[in-house]
Structure formats: structure tokens, C-alpha cells
CSV table of C-alpha atoms in Angstrom, one decimal:
chain,number,residue,atom,x,y,z
G,166,MET,CA,-55.5,-152.0,-5.8
G,167,MET,CA,-55.2,-154.7,-3.2
G,168,THR,CA,-54.8,-158.2,-4.6
G,169,ILE,CA,-57.4,-160.9,-3.6
G,170,HIS,CA,-56.2,-164.4,-4.0
G,171,MET,CA,-58.5,-165.7,-6.7
G,172,ARG,CA,-57.2,-169.3,-6.6
G,173,THR,CA,-58.6,-169.7,-3.1
G,174,PHE,CA,-61.9,-168.0,-4.0
G,175,GLY,CA,-62.3,-170.0,-7.2
G,176,LYS,CA,-62.1,-173.2,-5.2
G,177,LEU,CA,-64.6,-171.8,-2.7
G,178,ALA,CA,-67.0,-171.0,-5.5
G,179,ILE,CA,-66.8,-174.6,-6.8
G,180,SER,CA,-67.3,-176.0,-3.3
G,181,THR,CA,-70.4,-173.8,-2.7
G,182,VAL,CA,-72.1,-175.2,-5.8
G,183,LEU,CA,-71.0,-178.8,-5.3
G,184,LEU,CA,-71.6,-179.2,-1.5
G,185,ALA,CA,-75.1,-180.4,-2.1
G,186,ILE,CA,-74.0,-183.3,-4.3
G,187,PRO,CA,-72.6,-185.5,-1.4
G,188,SER,CA,-76.1,-185.6,0.1
G,189,GLY,CA,-77.0,-188.3,-2.3
G,190,SER,CA,-74.4,-190.6,-0.7
G,191,ALA,CA,-76.1,-190.4,2.7
G,192,MET,CA,-79.3,-191.7,1.3
G,193,ALA,CA,-77.9,-195.1,0.4
G,194,GLN,CA,-77.6,-198.1,2.8
G,195,ASP,CA,-74.2,-198.9,1.4
G,196,ALA,CA,-72.1,-195.8,1.9
G,197,THR,CA,-69.1,-197.2,0.1
G,198,ALA,CA,-71.1,-198.0,-3.0
G,199,VAL,CA,-72.8,-194.6,-3.0
G,200,ALA,CA,-69.4,-192.9,-2.4
G,201,ASP,CA,-68.0,-194.7,-5.5
G,202,ARG,CA,-71.0,-193.6,-7.6
G,203,LEU,CA,-70.7,-190.1,-6.3
G,204,LYS,CA,-67.1,-189.8,-7.1
G,205,ALA,CA,-67.7,-191.2,-10.6
G,206,ALA,CA,-70.5,-188.7,-11.2
G,207,LEU,CA,-68.4,-185.8,-10.0
G,208,VAL,CA,-65.5,-186.8,-12.3
G,209,GLU,CA,-68.0,-186.5,-15.1
G,210,GLN,CA,-68.4,-182.9,-14.1
G,211,GLY,CA,-64.7,-182.3,-13.7
G,212,VAL,CA,-64.7,-182.2,-9.9
G,213,ASP,CA,-63.3,-184.4,-7.1
G,214,VAL,CA,-65.0,-184.4,-3.7
G,215,SER,CA,-63.8,-186.4,-0.7
G,216,TRP,CA,-64.7,-186.6,3.0
G,217,THR,CA,-63.2,-188.4,6.1
G,218,GLY,CA,-66.5,-189.8,7.4
G,219,VAL,CA,-70.2,-189.9,7.4
G,220,THR,CA,-72.4,-189.9,10.5
G,221,GLY,CA,-76.2,-189.9,11.1
G,222,ASP,CA,-78.9,-191.6,9.1
G,223,ALA,CA,-80.6,-191.4,5.7
G,224,SER,CA,-82.7,-188.4,6.7
G,225,SER,CA,-80.2,-186.3,8.7
G,226,LEU,CA,-76.5,-186.7,8.4
G,227,VAL,CA,-73.1,-185.0,8.5
G,228,LEU,CA,-70.3,-185.3,6.0
G,229,GLU,CA,-67.1,-184.8,7.9
G,230,GLY,CA,-63.9,-183.3,6.7
G,231,VAL,CA,-65.1,-182.4,3.2
G,232,SER,CA,-62.6,-181.3,0.5
G,233,VAL,CA,-63.2,-180.3,-3.1
G,234,LYS,CA,-61.0,-179.6,-6.1
G,235,PRO,CA,-61.2,-179.5,-9.9
G,236,THR,CA,-59.9,-182.9,-11.3
G,237,ALA,CA,-57.2,-181.0,-13.2
G,238,GLU,CA,-55.7,-179.6,-10.0
G,239,ALA,CA,-53.5,-181.3,-7.5
G,240,GLU,CA,-54.4,-179.4,-4.3
G,241,ALA,CA,-57.9,-179.9,-2.7
G,242,LEU,CA,-59.5,-177.2,-0.5
G,243,PRO,CA,-60.7,-178.4,2.9
G,244,ILE,CA,-64.1,-176.9,3.7
G,245,GLY,CA,-65.0,-178.7,6.9
G,246,ASP,CA,-68.2,-180.5,7.8
G,247,VAL,CA,-71.5,-180.4,5.8
G,248,THR,CA,-74.8,-181.0,7.5
G,249,LEU,CA,-77.9,-182.3,5.6
G,250,ALA,CA,-81.4,-182.4,7.0
G,251,GLY,CA,-84.8,-183.4,5.7
G,252,VAL,CA,-83.4,-185.7,3.0
G,253,THR,CA,-86.0,-187.7,1.1
G,254,GLU,CA,-85.8,-190.0,-1.9
G,255,GLU,CA,-87.7,-189.1,-5.1
G,256,ALA,CA,-87.7,-191.1,-8.3
G,257,GLY,CA,-84.2,-192.6,-7.7
G,258,GLY,CA,-82.9,-189.2,-6.8
G,259,TYR,CA,-83.0,-187.1,-3.6
G,260,THR,CA,-84.3,-183.8,-2.3
G,261,VAL,CA,-82.3,-182.1,0.5
G,262,GLY,CA,-84.5,-180.0,2.8
G,263,THR,CA,-81.5,-178.0,4.1
G,264,LEU,CA,-77.8,-178.2,3.5
G,265,THR,CA,-75.5,-176.2,5.8
G,266,THR,CA,-71.8,-175.8,5.6
G,267,THR,CA,-69.4,-175.1,8.4
G,268,PRO,CA,-68.3,-171.5,8.8
G,269,PHE,CA,-65.1,-171.1,6.8
G,270,SER,CA,-61.9,-169.2,7.4
G,271,LYS,CA,-58.6,-169.1,5.5
G,272,THR,CA,-55.5,-166.9,5.7
G,273,GLU,CA,-53.0,-166.6,2.9
G,274,ASP,CA,-50.3,-164.0,2.4
G,275,GLY,CA,-51.7,-161.7,5.1
G,276,MET,CA,-55.3,-161.9,3.7
G,277,THR,CA,-58.0,-163.6,5.6
G,278,LEU,CA,-61.3,-164.7,4.2
G,279,ASP,CA,-64.1,-165.4,6.7
G,280,MET,CA,-67.5,-166.8,5.6
G,281,SER,CA,-70.5,-167.7,7.7
G,282,ALA,CA,-72.4,-171.0,7.1
G,283,PHE,CA,-73.7,-171.3,3.5
G,284,VAL,CA,-77.3,-172.7,3.5
G,285,ILE,CA,-79.0,-174.3,0.6
G,286,LYS,CA,-82.7,-175.2,0.8
G,287,GLY,CA,-84.8,-177.5,-1.4
G,288,MET,CA,-81.9,-178.8,-3.5
G,289,THR,CA,-82.7,-181.7,-5.9
G,290,ILE,CA,-80.1,-184.4,-6.5
G,291,PRO,CA,-80.5,-186.4,-9.8
G,292,ALA,CA,-80.6,-190.2,-9.8
G,293,ALA,CA,-77.6,-192.3,-10.8
G,294,GLY,CA,-77.4,-192.5,-14.6
G,295,GLU,CA,-79.6,-189.4,-15.1
G,296,THR,CA,-79.2,-188.1,-18.6
G,297,ASN,CA,-81.4,-185.1,-18.4
G,298,PRO,CA,-79.1,-182.1,-18.4
G,299,MET,CA,-81.7,-180.1,-16.6
G,300,ALA,CA,-81.4,-182.4,-13.6
G,301,ALA,CA,-77.6,-182.1,-13.7
G,302,ILE,CA,-77.9,-178.3,-13.0
G,303,MET,CA,-78.7,-179.1,-9.4
G,304,LEU,CA,-81.7,-176.8,-8.9
G,305,TYR,CA,-82.6,-175.5,-5.5
G,306,ASP,CA,-85.2,-173.2,-3.9
G,307,SER,CA,-82.9,-170.8,-2.2
G,308,ALA,CA,-79.3,-170.2,-1.1
G,309,GLU,CA,-78.1,-167.9,1.7
G,310,LEU,CA,-74.8,-166.6,3.0
G,311,ALA,CA,-75.4,-164.4,6.1
G,312,SER,CA,-71.9,-162.8,6.0
G,313,MET,CA,-68.5,-162.8,4.5
G,314,SER,CA,-65.4,-160.6,5.0
G,315,VAL,CA,-61.9,-160.1,3.6
G,316,LYS,CA,-59.3,-158.7,6.0
G,317,ALA,CA,-55.8,-157.3,5.3
G,318,GLY,CA,-54.1,-157.8,8.6
G,319,ASP,CA,-56.5,-156.3,11.2
G,320,LYS,CA,-58.4,-154.2,8.8
G,321,THR,CA,-61.6,-155.3,7.0
G,322,ALA,CA,-61.0,-154.6,3.3
G,323,PHE,CA,-64.4,-155.9,2.1
G,324,SER,CA,-67.5,-157.3,3.8
G,325,MET,CA,-71.0,-158.4,2.6
G,326,ASN,CA,-74.1,-159.3,4.5
G,327,GLY,CA,-77.4,-160.9,3.6
G,328,LEU,CA,-76.4,-162.5,0.3
G,329,GLY,CA,-79.2,-164.7,-1.1
G,330,PHE,CA,-80.5,-166.3,-4.2
G,331,GLU,CA,-83.9,-167.8,-5.1
G,332,LEU,CA,-85.0,-170.0,-8.0
G,333,ASN,CA,-88.4,-170.9,-9.3
G,334,ALA,CA,-87.8,-174.2,-11.2
G,335,PRO,CA,-89.5,-174.4,-14.6
G,336,GLU,CA,-92.6,-176.5,-14.9
G,337,GLY,CA,-93.8,-177.7,-18.3
G,338,ALA,CA,-93.5,-174.8,-20.7
G,339,THR,CA,-92.8,-172.1,-18.1
G,340,ALA,CA,-89.5,-170.4,-17.7
G,341,MET,CA,-87.3,-170.6,-14.6
G,342,ASP,CA,-87.2,-167.3,-12.7
G,343,PHE,CA,-84.3,-166.3,-10.5
G,344,THR,CA,-83.5,-163.4,-8.2
G,345,GLY,CA,-80.5,-162.5,-6.0
G,346,SER,CA,-79.5,-159.7,-3.6
G,347,ALA,CA,-77.1,-158.6,-0.9
G,348,ASP,CA,-78.5,-156.4,1.9
G,349,SER,CA,-75.2,-154.5,2.2
G,350,PHE,CA,-71.5,-154.5,1.2
G,351,THR,CA,-68.7,-152.3,2.4
G,352,ALA,CA,-65.2,-151.7,1.0
G,353,ASP,CA,-62.3,-149.9,2.7
G,354,LEU,CA,-60.5,-148.0,-0.1
G,355,THR,CA,-57.9,-146.6,2.3
G,356,LEU,CA,-56.1,-149.9,1.7
G,357,VAL,CA,-55.4,-149.0,-1.9
G,358,GLU,CA,-51.7,-148.6,-2.2
G,359,ASP,CA,-51.2,-146.8,-5.6
G,360,PRO,CA,-50.5,-143.2,-4.7
G,361,LYS,CA,-52.4,-141.7,-7.6
G,362,SER,CA,-55.4,-143.8,-7.1
G,363,LYS,CA,-55.3,-143.1,-3.4
G,364,ALA,CA,-55.2,-139.3,-4.0
G,365,VAL,CA,-58.3,-139.5,-6.3
G,366,ILE,CA,-60.2,-141.6,-3.8
G,367,GLU,CA,-59.5,-139.1,-1.0
G,368,ALA,CA,-60.4,-136.1,-3.1
G,369,LEU,CA,-63.7,-137.7,-4.1
G,370,GLY,CA,-64.5,-138.7,-0.5
G,371,TYR,CA,-64.8,-142.4,-1.1
G,372,GLN,CA,-62.4,-143.8,1.5
G,373,THR,CA,-65.2,-146.2,2.5
G,374,ILE,CA,-68.0,-147.2,0.2
G,375,ASN,CA,-71.3,-148.8,1.1
G,376,GLY,CA,-73.8,-150.4,-1.2
G,377,VAL,CA,-76.3,-153.1,-2.1
G,378,PHE,CA,-76.7,-155.6,-4.9
G,379,GLU,CA,-79.8,-156.8,-6.8
G,380,MET,CA,-80.4,-159.2,-9.7
G,381,ALA,CA,-83.3,-160.9,-11.5
G,382,GLY,CA,-83.8,-162.9,-14.6
G,383,SER,CA,-85.3,-165.9,-16.3
G,384,TRP,CA,-84.4,-168.9,-18.4
G,385,GLN,CA,-86.6,-170.8,-20.8
G,386,PRO,CA,-85.1,-174.3,-21.3
G,387,ALA,CA,-87.5,-175.2,-24.1
G,388,ASP,CA,-86.2,-172.5,-26.5
G,389,GLY,CA,-82.9,-171.4,-24.8
G,390,ARG,CA,-84.0,-167.8,-24.0
G,391,LEU,CA,-81.8,-166.5,-21.1
G,392,ALA,CA,-82.6,-163.0,-19.9
G,393,LEU,CA,-80.9,-161.1,-17.1
G,394,SER,CA,-83.4,-158.3,-16.6
G,395,GLN,CA,-81.5,-156.7,-13.7
G,396,TYR,CA,-78.0,-156.8,-12.3
G,397,ASP,CA,-77.5,-153.6,-10.3
G,398,MET,CA,-74.6,-152.6,-8.1
G,399,SER,CA,-75.5,-149.5,-6.1
G,400,VAL,CA,-73.0,-147.5,-4.1
G,401,LYS,CA,-74.3,-144.9,-1.7
G,402,ASP,CA,-73.5,-141.3,-2.7
G,403,ALA,CA,-72.1,-142.4,-6.0
G,404,GLY,CA,-74.5,-144.2,-8.3
G,405,THR,CA,-75.9,-147.5,-9.6
G,406,LEU,CA,-74.3,-149.5,-12.4
G,407,GLY,CA,-76.8,-151.7,-14.1
G,408,ILE,CA,-76.3,-154.5,-16.7
G,409,SER,CA,-79.0,-156.4,-18.6
G,410,PHE,CA,-79.0,-158.8,-21.5
G,411,ASP,CA,-81.2,-161.1,-23.5
G,412,PHE,CA,-79.6,-164.1,-25.2
G,413,GLY,CA,-81.0,-166.9,-27.3
G,414,GLY,CA,-79.7,-170.5,-27.9
G,415,TYR,CA,-79.0,-171.4,-24.3
G,416,THR,CA,-80.9,-174.7,-24.7
G,417,LEU,CA,-80.6,-177.9,-22.7
G,418,ASP,CA,-78.7,-179.5,-25.6
G,419,PHE,CA,-76.3,-176.6,-25.4
G,420,VAL,CA,-75.9,-177.1,-21.6
G,421,LYS,CA,-75.2,-180.8,-22.2
G,422,SER,CA,-72.6,-180.2,-24.9
G,423,MET,CA,-70.9,-177.6,-22.7
G,424,GLN,CA,-70.8,-180.1,-19.8
G,425,GLU,CA,-69.3,-182.8,-22.1
G,426,THR,CA,-66.7,-180.4,-23.5
G,427,SER,CA,-65.8,-179.2,-20.0
G,428,LYS,CA,-65.4,-182.8,-18.9
G,429,LYS,CA,-62.9,-183.5,-21.7
G,430,MET,CA,-60.9,-180.4,-20.8
G,431,ALA,CA,-60.8,-181.5,-17.2
G,432,GLU,CA,-59.6,-185.0,-18.2
G,433,GLN,CA,-56.5,-183.6,-19.7
G,434,PRO,CA,-53.5,-183.9,-17.5
G,435,GLN,CA,-52.2,-180.7,-15.9
G,436,GLY,CA,-50.4,-178.8,-18.6
G,437,GLY,CA,-51.9,-180.9,-21.3
G,438,ASP,CA,-53.1,-179.7,-24.7
G,439,ASN,CA,-56.6,-178.5,-24.5
G,440,SER,CA,-56.6,-176.7,-27.8
G,441,ALA,CA,-59.1,-179.1,-29.5
G,442,ALA,CA,-61.5,-178.9,-26.6
G,443,GLY,CA,-61.1,-175.1,-26.5
G,444,LEU,CA,-62.0,-174.9,-30.2
G,445,ALA,CA,-65.0,-177.1,-29.6
G,446,MET,CA,-66.1,-174.8,-26.8
G,447,LEU,CA,-65.7,-171.8,-29.1
G,448,GLY,CA,-67.8,-173.6,-31.7
G,449,LEU,CA,-70.6,-174.2,-29.2
G,450,MET,CA,-70.7,-170.5,-28.4
G,451,GLN,CA,-71.7,-169.9,-32.0
G,452,GLN,CA,-75.1,-171.2,-31.1
G,453,ILE,CA,-75.7,-168.2,-28.9
G,454,THR,CA,-77.5,-165.2,-30.3
G,455,VAL,CA,-77.7,-161.7,-28.9
G,456,VAL,CA,-81.3,-160.4,-28.7
G,457,SER,CA,-80.4,-157.2,-26.7
G,458,SER,CA,-78.0,-155.9,-24.0
G,459,ALA,CA,-77.5,-152.7,-22.1
G,460,ILE,CA,-75.4,-151.0,-19.5
G,461,ARG,CA,-76.8,-148.1,-17.6
G,462,PHE,CA,-75.5,-145.7,-14.9
G,463,GLU,CA,-77.8,-143.9,-12.5
G,464,ASP,CA,-76.0,-141.0,-10.9
G,465,ASP,CA,-76.1,-140.3,-7.2
G,466,SER,CA,-73.6,-137.4,-7.1
G,467,LEU,CA,-70.5,-139.2,-8.5
G,468,THR,CA,-70.6,-137.2,-11.8
G,469,GLY,CA,-70.6,-133.9,-10.0
G,470,LYS,CA,-67.7,-135.0,-7.7
G,471,VAL,CA,-65.6,-136.1,-10.6
G,472,ILE,CA,-66.2,-132.8,-12.5
G,473,ASP,CA,-65.3,-130.8,-9.4
G,474,TYR,CA,-62.1,-132.8,-8.9
G,475,ILE,CA,-61.0,-132.3,-12.5
G,476,ALA,CA,-61.8,-128.6,-12.3
G,477,ALA,CA,-59.7,-128.3,-9.1
G,478,GLN,CA,-56.8,-130.1,-10.7
G,479,GLN,CA,-56.9,-127.7,-13.7
G,480,GLY,CA,-57.7,-124.5,-11.7
G,481,ALA,CA,-61.0,-124.1,-13.7
G,482,LYS,CA,-64.7,-123.9,-13.0
G,483,PRO,CA,-66.8,-127.1,-13.0
G,484,ALA,CA,-69.0,-125.6,-15.7
G,485,ASP,CA,-66.0,-125.0,-18.0
G,486,ILE,CA,-64.9,-128.7,-17.6
G,487,ALA,CA,-68.4,-129.9,-18.5
G,488,ASN,CA,-68.5,-127.6,-21.6
G,489,GLN,CA,-65.0,-128.8,-22.7
G,490,ALA,CA,-66.2,-132.4,-22.5
G,491,LYS,CA,-69.3,-131.6,-24.5
G,492,ALA,CA,-67.2,-129.9,-27.2
G,493,ILE,CA,-64.8,-132.9,-27.5
G,494,VAL,CA,-67.5,-135.6,-27.9
G,495,PRO,CA,-68.4,-134.8,-31.6
G,496,PHE,CA,-64.8,-135.1,-32.6
G,497,LEU,CA,-64.4,-138.5,-30.9
G,498,THR,CA,-67.7,-139.9,-32.2
G,499,GLY,CA,-66.9,-138.8,-35.8
G,500,GLN,CA,-64.6,-141.9,-36.0
G,501,LEU,CA,-67.5,-144.3,-35.6
G,502,ASN,CA,-68.5,-144.0,-39.2
G,503,ASN,CA,-72.1,-143.9,-38.0
G,504,PRO,CA,-73.5,-140.4,-38.1
G,505,GLU,CA,-76.8,-141.3,-36.5
G,506,LEU,CA,-75.1,-142.9,-33.5
G,507,ALA,CA,-72.6,-140.0,-33.3
G,508,ALA,CA,-75.5,-137.6,-33.0
G,509,GLN,CA,-77.1,-139.7,-30.3
G,510,ILE,CA,-74.0,-139.8,-28.2
G,511,THR,CA,-73.4,-136.1,-28.5
G,512,ALA,CA,-77.0,-135.3,-27.5
G,513,ALA,CA,-76.9,-137.9,-24.6
G,514,VAL,CA,-73.6,-136.7,-23.2
G,515,THR,CA,-74.7,-133.0,-23.4
G,516,ALA,CA,-78.0,-133.8,-21.7
G,517,TYR,CA,-76.3,-135.8,-19.0
G,518,LEU,CA,-73.6,-133.3,-18.2
G,519,ASP,CA,-76.2,-130.5,-18.0
G,520,ASN,CA,-78.3,-132.6,-15.6
G,521,PRO,CA,-76.8,-135.8,-14.5
G,522,GLN,CA,-79.5,-138.4,-14.0
G,523,ASN,CA,-78.8,-141.5,-16.0
G,524,ILE,CA,-77.0,-142.5,-19.2
G,525,GLU,CA,-77.4,-145.8,-21.1
G,526,VAL,CA,-75.7,-147.7,-23.9
G,527,ALA,CA,-78.0,-150.3,-25.4
G,528,ALA,CA,-77.8,-152.8,-28.2
G,529,ALA,CA,-81.1,-153.7,-29.8
G,530,PRO,CA,-80.6,-155.3,-33.2
G,531,PRO,CA,-83.7,-155.6,-35.4
G,532,ALA,CA,-83.2,-159.4,-35.3
G,533,PRO,CA,-81.1,-161.7,-33.0
G,534,VAL,CA,-77.5,-161.6,-34.0
G,535,PRO,CA,-75.4,-164.8,-33.9
G,536,PHE,CA,-72.4,-164.7,-31.7
G,537,ALA,CA,-70.3,-165.9,-34.6
G,538,LEU,CA,-71.3,-162.8,-36.6
G,539,ILE,CA,-70.3,-160.6,-33.7
G,540,MET,CA,-66.9,-162.2,-33.4
G,541,ALA,CA,-66.3,-162.0,-37.2
G,542,GLY,CA,-67.2,-158.4,-37.2
G,543,ALA,CA,-65.0,-157.6,-34.2
G,544,MET,CA,-62.0,-159.0,-36.0
G,545,SER,CA,-62.7,-157.7,-39.5
G,546,ASN,CA,-64.6,-154.4,-39.1
G,547,PRO,CA,-65.3,-153.5,-35.5
G,548,ILE,CA,-66.6,-150.0,-36.4
G,549,ASP,CA,-69.6,-151.6,-38.2
G,550,LEU,CA,-70.5,-153.6,-35.1
G,551,THR,CA,-72.5,-150.6,-33.8
G,552,LYS,CA,-74.7,-150.8,-36.9
G,553,THR,CA,-75.0,-154.6,-36.7
G,554,LEU,CA,-76.0,-154.5,-33.0
G,555,GLY,CA,-78.2,-151.5,-33.3
G,556,VAL,CA,-76.4,-149.6,-30.6
G,557,LYS,CA,-78.2,-146.6,-29.1
G,558,VAL,CA,-77.1,-144.1,-26.5
G,559,THR,CA,-79.7,-142.2,-24.4
G,560,ALA,CA,-79.6,-140.0,-21.3
G,561,ASN,CA,-82.0,-139.0,-18.5
G,562,GLN,CA,-84.7,-141.5,-19.5
G,563,PRO,CA,-87.2,-143.0,-17.0
């Protein structure tokens, strides 16, 4: 499979989140003093941001020649100019009506990434000295990326259009709701180089895939309940892979502790010993509990195509391949040491292969399970984890 240069994309992800932070500098009369405060604040979060100049006034301005990088790295990523409009001061902090980046393009080792302007609306910037971890999250009303593409030479390997996210900030005891979606994405799988993978792709008819993305969830800062109710990736004429989860313990105190630990890790010199901070991070994760989780596949002809392909390879009938799979399942599930779950899997696979609609693996323990218990079980007796987590497998359910 074609290699995408994650180092560049990782820096882009960081820059996307942090671009709004420099807006606070434009609100101050003394740009140098604000820049110094901004740099100090970003170092607290493990990020360095710089720019070559600032033009405009307190309500509408442009940060010129912006570059960003994690403090632990030596090389910064230049991302161009950033425009801020409708900037107002609130309680020592700032609200940015609209933040817009310059369209971005970078070529590396024959791969070119092109991104349209990234637009953030209604972003709040905390005041200097803000200790509320909720404010440090940098909430916003919406974020939009009209288009992006990755090219290999003159061929577009991947493209996405209409990517957007929306947040409804929590007020009082209410939870924060968030949604996200992409109107469309396309991937050219003819660029896959592995001969075996290429042969399968061609046989299944997926030289080019098209799809959409949707997500939704909520977070309650008061009690730390974080729920991802929808994370669906749908591919036309293939199917939809959906993931959902419900976690506990993701409180504001947890967020603050994670920020502090991340800062300590970033302060280590490149190649330094981060083992202590890593253990601290692992310790923090023990506060998280698993309430439920699930992974679900909705078929849109992929299953039938795979069965037909295997049948053609073996010179057999598709029905024979499906029956062989159904016959093997009981022997495989017998190793789970969980007769009830084994029976569920056998029944679900049989029903799904007879009439492919959907199949789901879900964890629904009778009570929230601490992350520490899951880790201990995974190391000592992974087979019993299915009982601890209350794993269930179903097929063709609404």
C-alpha cells in the first residue's frame, strides 16, 4: 500500500488545532509583550509557534509567515499566513469570529498534499494565566475544510471534500455535543503496488472507492462521561464500518493532568528519557472506565463479492464457500472458553452469511470496567476478557 508521509501530516494536524491561538496576540496593544506571553503559553502545551509579522488592527488582522512545531522537534512546518476577523475581548480572553488559513501545498518524495483554506468559526481564546482546563481546550463553534488531496506524481491517490465539525459548548450541567462529516472522499487503489493486493482489488472491482464519513458524540465535563455514538465510514458498493464507545472518567482534572504530563514529556530534550512521564501517562489512563463499545459492519455487496472471489480462486460454488465458513466457526470459537459467546458467534455468522445485512461485536459489561482491569486481564488471562467485558455478537439487527 502506498506510503503517506505521516511526519508532515502530523505537523499539519498540530498546526490546524493551534492556528487559532495566535489570535490572542493581535488583540494586545503591545505586540511584543503578547507574543512573549503567547510563546510561553504554547510551550506549556508543548508547541512552538512563530510568525514573521503582524498586520491589521485588534479586530481584523493577519499573522504572516506562521510556522509551528512540537517543542521536542527541531524542524518547524511553515503554513503561511493566517487571517483573523471579528476578534473581540471577553473577560481577559478573546473570541475570534473567523480564523482562516492560507491554502497549503507540500511535496515530499513524489507525494503532494494540497489543502484548501481551513476555517474556524467562533473560537474562544483563554486569558493569560487561565487555570481552567476547559478553557485550555480551545473550544469553537465550527471548523471547515473545503477540500484536500494527496497526489502521487500526476495521479490523485486520495481526495476529500466538505470536511466539517461542529461543537455545542457545555453550559452549566449540560454536556458538550459534537458532530462531524465529510461530503465525499475518493481513493485510487490502482496505485497499490503489492501484486497480490492489486489482484484482489481488481477482482473485487474496487480500483476506485467513493464514500462519506459521519460522526457524533457528547462529553460531560462534570462527570467525565465521553460517548462517541457514531463514527461511520461508508464506501459505496462495499459497506459501512461503524465504531461507537462510551467511556467514563474523562474529567476536567484528568484533562489537566494529561496536559501537565504531556508538557513534561515535551520538555525533555530530543532523545531524552521519557520513561517516568510515560509511566505517569499510563497511570492516568487507569482512571478511565469502559461503559460500552461496539464495532459494526453494514454490508453493501462487499460480502458477496468476497465470497465470489474466494469461490473463483478455489473453483467452487459461492454457496459451498459460505457453508465451509459456517462449519469452521464452531471449532474456532471453542477456544474462547465461553460457550455462550461461542454459540452467539456461530449463530450470528450463520445468519449473516445466509443473508448479509449487518454484523456487530459489542462489549456491554454489567458495570463500568476500569481500564486497569482490562490491561491486567489482557496480560494475565486474555480469554476471560470476553466475560469481563460482556462481549456479544449479533447479526442482521435493526
